PDB file of C-alpha atoms and ligand atoms in Angstrom:
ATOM      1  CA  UNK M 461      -1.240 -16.860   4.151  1.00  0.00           C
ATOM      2  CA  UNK M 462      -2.612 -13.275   5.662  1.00  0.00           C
ATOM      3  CA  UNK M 463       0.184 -11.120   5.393  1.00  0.00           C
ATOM      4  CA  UNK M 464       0.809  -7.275   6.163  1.00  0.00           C
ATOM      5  CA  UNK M 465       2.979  -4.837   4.670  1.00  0.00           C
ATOM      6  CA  UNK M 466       3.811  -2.163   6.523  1.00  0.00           C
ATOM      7  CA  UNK M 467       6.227   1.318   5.650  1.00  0.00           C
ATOM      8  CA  UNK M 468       6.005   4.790   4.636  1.00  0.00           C
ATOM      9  CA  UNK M 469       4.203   5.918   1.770  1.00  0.00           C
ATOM     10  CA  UNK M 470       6.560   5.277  -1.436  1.00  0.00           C
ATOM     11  CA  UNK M 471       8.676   2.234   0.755  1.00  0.00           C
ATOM     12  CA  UNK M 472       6.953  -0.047  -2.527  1.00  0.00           C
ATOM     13  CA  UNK M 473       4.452  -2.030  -0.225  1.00  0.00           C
ATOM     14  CA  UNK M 474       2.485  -1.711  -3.945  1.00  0.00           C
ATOM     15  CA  UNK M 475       5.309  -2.759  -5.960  1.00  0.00           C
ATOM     16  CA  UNK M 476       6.396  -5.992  -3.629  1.00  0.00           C
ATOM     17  CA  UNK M 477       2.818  -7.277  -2.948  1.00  0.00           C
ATOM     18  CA  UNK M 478       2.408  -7.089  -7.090  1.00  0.00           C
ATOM     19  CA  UNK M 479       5.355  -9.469  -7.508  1.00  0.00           C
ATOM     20  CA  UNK M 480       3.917 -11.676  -4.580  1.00  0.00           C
ATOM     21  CA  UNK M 481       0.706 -11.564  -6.201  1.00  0.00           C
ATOM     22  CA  UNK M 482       1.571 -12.683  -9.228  1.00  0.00           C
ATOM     23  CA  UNK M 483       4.276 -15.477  -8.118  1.00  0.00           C
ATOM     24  CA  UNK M 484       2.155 -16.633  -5.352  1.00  0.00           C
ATOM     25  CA  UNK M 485      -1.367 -16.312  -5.919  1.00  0.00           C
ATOM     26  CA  UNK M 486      -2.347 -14.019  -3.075  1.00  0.00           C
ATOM     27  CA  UNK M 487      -4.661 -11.061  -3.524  1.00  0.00           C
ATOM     28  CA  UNK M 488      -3.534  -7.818  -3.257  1.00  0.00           C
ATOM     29  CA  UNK M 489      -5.786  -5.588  -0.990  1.00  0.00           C
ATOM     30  CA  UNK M 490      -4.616  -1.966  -1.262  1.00  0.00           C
ATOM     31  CA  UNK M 491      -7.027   0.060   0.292  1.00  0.00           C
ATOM     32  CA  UNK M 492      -5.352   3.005  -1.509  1.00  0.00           C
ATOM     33  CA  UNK M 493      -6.279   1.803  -4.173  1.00  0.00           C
ATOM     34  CA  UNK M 494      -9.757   0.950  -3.386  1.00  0.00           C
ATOM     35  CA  UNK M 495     -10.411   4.194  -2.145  1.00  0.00           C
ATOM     36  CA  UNK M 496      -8.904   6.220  -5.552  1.00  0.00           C
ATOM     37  CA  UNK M 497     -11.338   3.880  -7.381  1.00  0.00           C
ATOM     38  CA  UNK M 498     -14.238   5.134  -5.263  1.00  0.00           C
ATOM     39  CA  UNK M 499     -13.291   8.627  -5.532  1.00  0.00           C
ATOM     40  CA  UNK M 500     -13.038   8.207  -9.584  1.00  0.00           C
ATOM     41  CA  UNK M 501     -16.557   6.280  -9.296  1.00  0.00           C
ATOM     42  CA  UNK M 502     -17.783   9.353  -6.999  1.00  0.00           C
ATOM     43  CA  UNK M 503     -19.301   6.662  -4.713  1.00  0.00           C
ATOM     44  CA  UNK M 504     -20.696   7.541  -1.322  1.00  0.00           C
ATOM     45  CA  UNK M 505     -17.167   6.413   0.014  1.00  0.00           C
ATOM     46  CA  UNK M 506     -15.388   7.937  -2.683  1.00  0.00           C
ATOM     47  CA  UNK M 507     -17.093  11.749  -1.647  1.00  0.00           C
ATOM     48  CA  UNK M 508     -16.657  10.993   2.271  1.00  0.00           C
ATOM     49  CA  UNK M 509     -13.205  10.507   1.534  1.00  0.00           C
ATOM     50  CA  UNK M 510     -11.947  12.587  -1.177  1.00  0.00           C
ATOM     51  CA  UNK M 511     -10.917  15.711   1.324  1.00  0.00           C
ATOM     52  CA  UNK M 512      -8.496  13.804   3.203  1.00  0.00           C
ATOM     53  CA  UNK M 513      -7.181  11.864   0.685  1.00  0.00           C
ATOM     54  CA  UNK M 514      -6.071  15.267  -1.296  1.00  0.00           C
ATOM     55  CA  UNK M 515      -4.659  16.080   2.728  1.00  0.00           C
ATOM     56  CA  UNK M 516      -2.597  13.304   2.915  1.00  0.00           C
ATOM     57  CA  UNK M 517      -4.627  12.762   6.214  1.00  0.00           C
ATOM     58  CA  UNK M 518      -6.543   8.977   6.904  1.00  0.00           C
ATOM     59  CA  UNK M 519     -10.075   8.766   6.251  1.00  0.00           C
ATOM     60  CA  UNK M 520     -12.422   7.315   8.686  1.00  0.00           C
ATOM     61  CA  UNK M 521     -11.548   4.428   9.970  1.00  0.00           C
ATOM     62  CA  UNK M 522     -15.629   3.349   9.849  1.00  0.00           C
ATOM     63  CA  UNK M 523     -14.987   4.027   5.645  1.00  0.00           C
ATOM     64  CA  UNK M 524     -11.661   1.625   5.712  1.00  0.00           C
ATOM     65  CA  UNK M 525     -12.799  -1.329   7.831  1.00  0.00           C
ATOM     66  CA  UNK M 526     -15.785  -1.769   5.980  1.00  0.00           C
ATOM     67  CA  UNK M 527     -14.428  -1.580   2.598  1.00  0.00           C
ATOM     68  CA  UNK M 528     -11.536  -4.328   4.091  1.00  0.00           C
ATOM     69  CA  UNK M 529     -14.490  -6.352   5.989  1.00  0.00           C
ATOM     70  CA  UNK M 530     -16.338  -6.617   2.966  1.00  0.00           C
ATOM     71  CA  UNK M 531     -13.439  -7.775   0.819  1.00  0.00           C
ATOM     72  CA  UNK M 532     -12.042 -10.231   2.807  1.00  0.00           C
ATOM     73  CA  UNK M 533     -15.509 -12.052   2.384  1.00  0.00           C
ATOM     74  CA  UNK M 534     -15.193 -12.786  -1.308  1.00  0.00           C
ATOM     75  CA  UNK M 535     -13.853 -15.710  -3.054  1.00  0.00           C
ATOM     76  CA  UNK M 536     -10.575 -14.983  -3.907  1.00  0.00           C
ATOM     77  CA  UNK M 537      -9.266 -14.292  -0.494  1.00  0.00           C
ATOM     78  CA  UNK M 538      -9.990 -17.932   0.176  1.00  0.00           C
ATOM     79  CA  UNK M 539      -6.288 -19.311   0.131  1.00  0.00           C
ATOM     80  CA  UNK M 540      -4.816 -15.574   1.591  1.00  0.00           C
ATOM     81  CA  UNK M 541      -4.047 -11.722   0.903  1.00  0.00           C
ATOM     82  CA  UNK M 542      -1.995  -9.167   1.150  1.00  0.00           C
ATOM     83  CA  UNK M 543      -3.205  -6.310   3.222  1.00  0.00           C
ATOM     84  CA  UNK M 544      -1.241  -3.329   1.583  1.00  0.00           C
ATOM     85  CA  UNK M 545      -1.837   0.200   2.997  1.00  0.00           C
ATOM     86  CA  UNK M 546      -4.479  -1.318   6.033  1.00  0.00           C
ATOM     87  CA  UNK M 547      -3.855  -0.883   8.777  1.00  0.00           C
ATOM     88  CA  UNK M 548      -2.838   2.689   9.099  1.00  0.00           C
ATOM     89  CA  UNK M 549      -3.615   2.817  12.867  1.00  0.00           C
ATOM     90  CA  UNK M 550      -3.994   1.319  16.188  1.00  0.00           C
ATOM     91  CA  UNK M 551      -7.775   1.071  15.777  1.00  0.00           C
ATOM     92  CA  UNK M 552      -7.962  -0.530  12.161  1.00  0.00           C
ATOM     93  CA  UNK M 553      -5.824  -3.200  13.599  1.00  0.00           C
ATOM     94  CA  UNK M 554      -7.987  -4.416  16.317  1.00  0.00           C
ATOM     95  CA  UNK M 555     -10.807  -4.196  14.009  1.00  0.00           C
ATOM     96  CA  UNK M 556      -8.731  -6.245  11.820  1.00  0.00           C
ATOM     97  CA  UNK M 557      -7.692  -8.859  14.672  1.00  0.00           C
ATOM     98  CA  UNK M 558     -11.496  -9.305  15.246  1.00  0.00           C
ATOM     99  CA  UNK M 559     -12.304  -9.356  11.821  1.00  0.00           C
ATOM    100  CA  UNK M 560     -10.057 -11.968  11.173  1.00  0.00           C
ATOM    101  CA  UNK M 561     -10.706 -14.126  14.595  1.00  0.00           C
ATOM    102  CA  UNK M 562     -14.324 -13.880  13.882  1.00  0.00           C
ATOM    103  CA  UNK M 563     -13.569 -16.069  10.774  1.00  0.00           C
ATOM    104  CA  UNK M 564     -10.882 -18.380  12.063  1.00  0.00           C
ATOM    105  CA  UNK M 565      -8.428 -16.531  10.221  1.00  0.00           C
ATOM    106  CA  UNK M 566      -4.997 -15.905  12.100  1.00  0.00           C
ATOM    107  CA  UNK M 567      -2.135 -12.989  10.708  1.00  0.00           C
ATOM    108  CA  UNK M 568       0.591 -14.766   9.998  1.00  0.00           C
ATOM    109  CA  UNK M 569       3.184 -11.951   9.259  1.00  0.00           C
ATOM    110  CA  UNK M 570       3.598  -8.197   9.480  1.00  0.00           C
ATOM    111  CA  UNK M 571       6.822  -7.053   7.030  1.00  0.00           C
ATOM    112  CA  UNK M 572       7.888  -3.471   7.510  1.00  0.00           C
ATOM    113  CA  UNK M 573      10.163  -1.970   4.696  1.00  0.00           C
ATOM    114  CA  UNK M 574      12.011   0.548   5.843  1.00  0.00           C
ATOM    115  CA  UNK M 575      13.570   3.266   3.733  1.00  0.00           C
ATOM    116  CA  UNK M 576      14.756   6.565   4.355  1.00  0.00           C
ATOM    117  CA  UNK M 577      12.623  10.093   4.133  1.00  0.00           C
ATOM    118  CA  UNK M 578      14.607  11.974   1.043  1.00  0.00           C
ATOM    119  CA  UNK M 579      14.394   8.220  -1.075  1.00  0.00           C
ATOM    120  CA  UNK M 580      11.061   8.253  -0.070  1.00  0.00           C
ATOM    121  CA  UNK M 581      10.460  11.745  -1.793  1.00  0.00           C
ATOM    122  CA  UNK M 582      12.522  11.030  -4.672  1.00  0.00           C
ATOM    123  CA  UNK M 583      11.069   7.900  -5.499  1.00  0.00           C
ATOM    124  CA  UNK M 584       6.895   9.757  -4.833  1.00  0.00           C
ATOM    125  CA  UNK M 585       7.547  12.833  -6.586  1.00  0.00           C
ATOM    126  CA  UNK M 586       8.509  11.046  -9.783  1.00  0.00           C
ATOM    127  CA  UNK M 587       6.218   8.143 -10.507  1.00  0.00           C
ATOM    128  CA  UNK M 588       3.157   7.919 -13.055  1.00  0.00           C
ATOM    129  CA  UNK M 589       0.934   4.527 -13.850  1.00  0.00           C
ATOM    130  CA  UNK M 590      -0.082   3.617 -17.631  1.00  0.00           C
ATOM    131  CA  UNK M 591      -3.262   4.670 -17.185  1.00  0.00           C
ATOM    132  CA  UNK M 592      -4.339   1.259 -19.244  1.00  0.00           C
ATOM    133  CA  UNK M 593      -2.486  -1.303 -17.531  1.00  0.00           C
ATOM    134  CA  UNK M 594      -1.513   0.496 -14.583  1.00  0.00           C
ATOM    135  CA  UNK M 595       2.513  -0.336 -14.654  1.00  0.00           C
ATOM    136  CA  UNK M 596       4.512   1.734 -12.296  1.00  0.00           C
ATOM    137  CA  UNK M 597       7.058   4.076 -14.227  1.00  0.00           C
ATOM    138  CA  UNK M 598       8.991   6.701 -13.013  1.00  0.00           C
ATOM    139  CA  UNK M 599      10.730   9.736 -14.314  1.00  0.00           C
ATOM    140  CA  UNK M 600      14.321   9.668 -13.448  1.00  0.00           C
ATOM    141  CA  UNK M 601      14.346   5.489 -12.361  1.00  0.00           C
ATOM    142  CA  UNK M 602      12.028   3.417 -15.136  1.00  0.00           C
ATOM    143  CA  UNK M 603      11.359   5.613 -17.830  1.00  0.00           C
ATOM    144  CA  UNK M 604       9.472   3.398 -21.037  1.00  0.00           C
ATOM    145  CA  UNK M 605      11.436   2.386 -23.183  1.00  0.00           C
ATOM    146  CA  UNK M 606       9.873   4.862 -26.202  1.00  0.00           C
ATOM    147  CA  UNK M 607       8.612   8.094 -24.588  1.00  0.00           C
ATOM    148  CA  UNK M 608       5.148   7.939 -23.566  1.00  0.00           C
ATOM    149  CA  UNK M 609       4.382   4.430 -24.369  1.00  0.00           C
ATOM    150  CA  UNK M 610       4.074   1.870 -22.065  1.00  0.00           C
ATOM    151  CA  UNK M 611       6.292  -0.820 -22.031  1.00  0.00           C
ATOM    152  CA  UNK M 612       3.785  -3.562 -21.228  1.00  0.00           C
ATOM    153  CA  UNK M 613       0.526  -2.820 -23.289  1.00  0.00           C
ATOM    154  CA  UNK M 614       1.354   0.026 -25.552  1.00  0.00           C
ATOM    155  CA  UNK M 615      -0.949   2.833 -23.952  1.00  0.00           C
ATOM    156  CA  UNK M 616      -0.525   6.462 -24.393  1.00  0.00           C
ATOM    157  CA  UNK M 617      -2.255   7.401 -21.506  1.00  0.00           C
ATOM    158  CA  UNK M 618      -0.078   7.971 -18.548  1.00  0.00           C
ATOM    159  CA  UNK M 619      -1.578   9.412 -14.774  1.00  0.00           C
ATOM    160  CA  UNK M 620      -0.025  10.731 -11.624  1.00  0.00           C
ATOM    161  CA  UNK M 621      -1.563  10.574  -8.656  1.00  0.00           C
ATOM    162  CA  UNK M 622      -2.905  13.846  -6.871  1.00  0.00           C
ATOM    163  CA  UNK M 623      -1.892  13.645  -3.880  1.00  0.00           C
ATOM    164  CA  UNK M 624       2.363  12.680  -5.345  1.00  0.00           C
ATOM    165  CA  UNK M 625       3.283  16.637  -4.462  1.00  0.00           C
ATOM    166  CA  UNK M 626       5.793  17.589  -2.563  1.00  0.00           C
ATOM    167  CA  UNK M 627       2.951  19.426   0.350  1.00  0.00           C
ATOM    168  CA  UNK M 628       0.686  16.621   0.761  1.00  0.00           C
ATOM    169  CA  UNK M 629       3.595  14.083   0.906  1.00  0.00           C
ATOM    170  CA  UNK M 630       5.119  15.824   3.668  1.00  0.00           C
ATOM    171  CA  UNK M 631       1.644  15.712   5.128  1.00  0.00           C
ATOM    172  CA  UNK M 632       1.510  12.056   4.463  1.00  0.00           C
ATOM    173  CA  UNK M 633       4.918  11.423   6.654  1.00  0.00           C
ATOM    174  CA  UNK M 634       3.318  13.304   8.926  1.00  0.00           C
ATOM    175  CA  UNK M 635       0.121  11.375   9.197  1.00  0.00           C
ATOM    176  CA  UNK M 636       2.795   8.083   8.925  1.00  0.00           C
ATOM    177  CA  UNK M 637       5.059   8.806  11.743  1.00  0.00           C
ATOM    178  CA  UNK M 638       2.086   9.996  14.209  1.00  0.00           C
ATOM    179  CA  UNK M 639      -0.736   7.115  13.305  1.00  0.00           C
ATOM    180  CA  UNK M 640       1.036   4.203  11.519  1.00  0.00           C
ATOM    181  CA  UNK M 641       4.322   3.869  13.330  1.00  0.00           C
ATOM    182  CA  UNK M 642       2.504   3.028  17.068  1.00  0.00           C
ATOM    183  CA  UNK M 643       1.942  -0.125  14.916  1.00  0.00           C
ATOM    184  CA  UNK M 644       5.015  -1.657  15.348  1.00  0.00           C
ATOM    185  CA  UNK M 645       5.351  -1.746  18.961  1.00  0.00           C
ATOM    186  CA  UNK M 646       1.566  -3.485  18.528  1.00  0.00           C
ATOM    187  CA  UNK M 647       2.648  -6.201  16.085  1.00  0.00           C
ATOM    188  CA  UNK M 648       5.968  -6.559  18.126  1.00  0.00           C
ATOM    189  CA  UNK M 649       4.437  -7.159  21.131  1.00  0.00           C
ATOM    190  CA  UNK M 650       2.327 -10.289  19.352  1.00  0.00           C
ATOM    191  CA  UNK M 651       5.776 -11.585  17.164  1.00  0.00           C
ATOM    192  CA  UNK M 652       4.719 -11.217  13.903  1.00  0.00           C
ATOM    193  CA  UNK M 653       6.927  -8.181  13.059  1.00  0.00           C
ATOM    194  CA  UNK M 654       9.916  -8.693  10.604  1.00  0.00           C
ATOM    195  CA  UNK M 655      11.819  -5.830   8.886  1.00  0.00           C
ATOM    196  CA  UNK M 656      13.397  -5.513   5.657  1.00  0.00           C
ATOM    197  CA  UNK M 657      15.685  -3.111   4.135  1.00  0.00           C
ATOM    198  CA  UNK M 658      13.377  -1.446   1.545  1.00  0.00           C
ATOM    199  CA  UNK M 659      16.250   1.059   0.229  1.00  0.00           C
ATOM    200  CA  UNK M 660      17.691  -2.245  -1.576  1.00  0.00           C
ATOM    201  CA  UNK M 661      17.135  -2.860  -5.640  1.00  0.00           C
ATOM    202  CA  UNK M 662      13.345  -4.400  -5.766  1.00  0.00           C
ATOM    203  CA  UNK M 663      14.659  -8.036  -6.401  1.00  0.00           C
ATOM    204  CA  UNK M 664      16.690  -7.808  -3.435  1.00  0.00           C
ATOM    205  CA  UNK M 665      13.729  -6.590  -1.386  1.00  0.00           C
ATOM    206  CA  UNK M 666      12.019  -8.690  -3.119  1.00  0.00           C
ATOM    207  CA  UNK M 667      14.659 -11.766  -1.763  1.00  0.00           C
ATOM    208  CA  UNK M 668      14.559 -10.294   1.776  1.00  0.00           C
ATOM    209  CA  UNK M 669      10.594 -10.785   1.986  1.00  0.00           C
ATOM    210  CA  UNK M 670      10.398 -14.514   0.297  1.00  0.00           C
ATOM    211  CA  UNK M 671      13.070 -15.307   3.180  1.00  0.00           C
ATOM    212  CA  UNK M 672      10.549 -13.892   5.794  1.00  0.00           C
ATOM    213  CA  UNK M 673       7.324 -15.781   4.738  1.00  0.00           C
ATOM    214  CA  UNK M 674       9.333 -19.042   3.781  1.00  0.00           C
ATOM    215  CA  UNK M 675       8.077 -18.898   0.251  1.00  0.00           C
TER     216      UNK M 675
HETATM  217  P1  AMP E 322      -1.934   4.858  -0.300  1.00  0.00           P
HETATM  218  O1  AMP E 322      -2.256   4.552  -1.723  1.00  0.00           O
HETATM  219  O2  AMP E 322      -1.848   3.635   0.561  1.00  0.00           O
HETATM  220  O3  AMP E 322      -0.743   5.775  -0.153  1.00  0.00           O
HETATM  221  O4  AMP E 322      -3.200   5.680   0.268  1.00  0.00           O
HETATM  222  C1  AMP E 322      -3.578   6.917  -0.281  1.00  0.00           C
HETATM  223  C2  AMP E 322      -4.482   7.663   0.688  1.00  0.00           C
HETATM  224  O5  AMP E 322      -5.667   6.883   0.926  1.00  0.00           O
HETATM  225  C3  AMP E 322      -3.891   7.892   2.075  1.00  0.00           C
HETATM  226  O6  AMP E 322      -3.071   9.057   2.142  1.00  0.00           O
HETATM  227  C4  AMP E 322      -5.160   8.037   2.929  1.00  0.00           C
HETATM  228  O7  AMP E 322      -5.767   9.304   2.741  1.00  0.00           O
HETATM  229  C5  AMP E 322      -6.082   6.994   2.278  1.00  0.00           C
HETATM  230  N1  AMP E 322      -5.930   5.658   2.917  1.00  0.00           N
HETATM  231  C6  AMP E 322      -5.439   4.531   2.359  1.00  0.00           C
HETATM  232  N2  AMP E 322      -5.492   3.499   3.216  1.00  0.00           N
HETATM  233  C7  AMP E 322      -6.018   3.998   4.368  1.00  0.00           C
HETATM  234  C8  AMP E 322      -6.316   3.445   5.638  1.00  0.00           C
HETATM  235  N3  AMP E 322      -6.060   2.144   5.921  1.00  0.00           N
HETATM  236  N4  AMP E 322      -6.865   4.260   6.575  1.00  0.00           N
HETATM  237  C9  AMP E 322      -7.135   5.546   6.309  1.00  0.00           C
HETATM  238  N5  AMP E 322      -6.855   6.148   5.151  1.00  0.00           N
HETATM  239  C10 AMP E 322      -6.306   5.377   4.170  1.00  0.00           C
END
């Protein structure tokens, strides 16, 4: 199964394609993700887009659809993935279409969770990663269970990302509401589009999306 997920920055596209991940066997392609490990790595991606990443603006497309092109070719995306963060704009999804009809591969659904601006803030501004294990925590909903020690593999070391401040995540609704949002009408338009209510508890969310994909 190729699936999308589609919202806002903080709607838990991470969070949902984790649990789908994990109960399903798909791979989770965030090219967030990807693209804070090649900024740690300072890799000739990583450099390009560092700047804009610290703007809460998109880097190149070129940078993205590469990085995704080259994924989708390994092994593990053999029996599907979830495409989390990708696309982020009109272009990246017709690369996408043609990456993906160049193999034989066909999208088989776009999920958009939707969830209000001020949630979205509130849930951004507070959350930090174990910086071991990488489980989500966050300050005022998930705190661990002993201060400073995660719940799951007993680090010490927590992180927050950079660019979770309250200037570049305006910037990043911003960038959301002029580049990403023109998606919908696109993936309307070819009847793959389903929405969920993302402001629900993340089982229920969680529930919602299963119902979607048939799973
Ligand atoms: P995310 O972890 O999905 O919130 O992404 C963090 C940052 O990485 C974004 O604010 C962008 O600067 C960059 N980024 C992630 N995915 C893309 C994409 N598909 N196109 C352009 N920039 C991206």
């Amino acid at each position: 199964m190729i699936l999308i997920l589609l919202g806002a920055p903080g709607a838990g596209k991470g969070t949902q394609a984790q649990r789908l991940m994990n109960e399903h066997g798909l791979v989770q392609l965030s090219t967030g993700d990807m693209l804070r490990e090649a900024v740690a790595n300072k890799t000739e991606y990583g450099i390009k887009a560092k700047a804009a990443m610290d703007a809460g603006e998109l880097v190149t497309d070129e940078i993205v659809v590469n990085i995704i092109a080259d994924r989708i070719g390994h092994d593990d995306c053999k029996n599907g993935f979830i495409l989390d963060g990708f696309p982020r704009n009109v272009p990246q999804a017709e690369a996408l279409d043609a990456m993906l009809s160049e193999k034989g591969l066909k999208l088989d659904h776009v999920v958009l969770m939707t969830v209000d601006e001020e949630e979205l803030t509130k849930r951004i501004i507070g959350r930090f990663t174990c910086s071991s294990c990488n489980e989500g925590y966050h300050d005022e909903f998930k705190r661990p269970a002993v201060d400073n020690v995660c719940d799951k593999c007993g680090g010490t070391d927590f992180t927050r990302r950079k660019d979770d401040n309250i200037e570049t995540v305006q910037a990043r609704f911003e960038t959301y509401r002029s580049q990403t949002e023109p998606l919908l009408p696109y993936y309307e338009s070819k009847g793959v589009l389903s929405k969920v209510n993302g402001m629900s508890a993340i089982e229920e969310v969680a529930g919602e999306i299963k119902a979607v994909l048939g799973v």
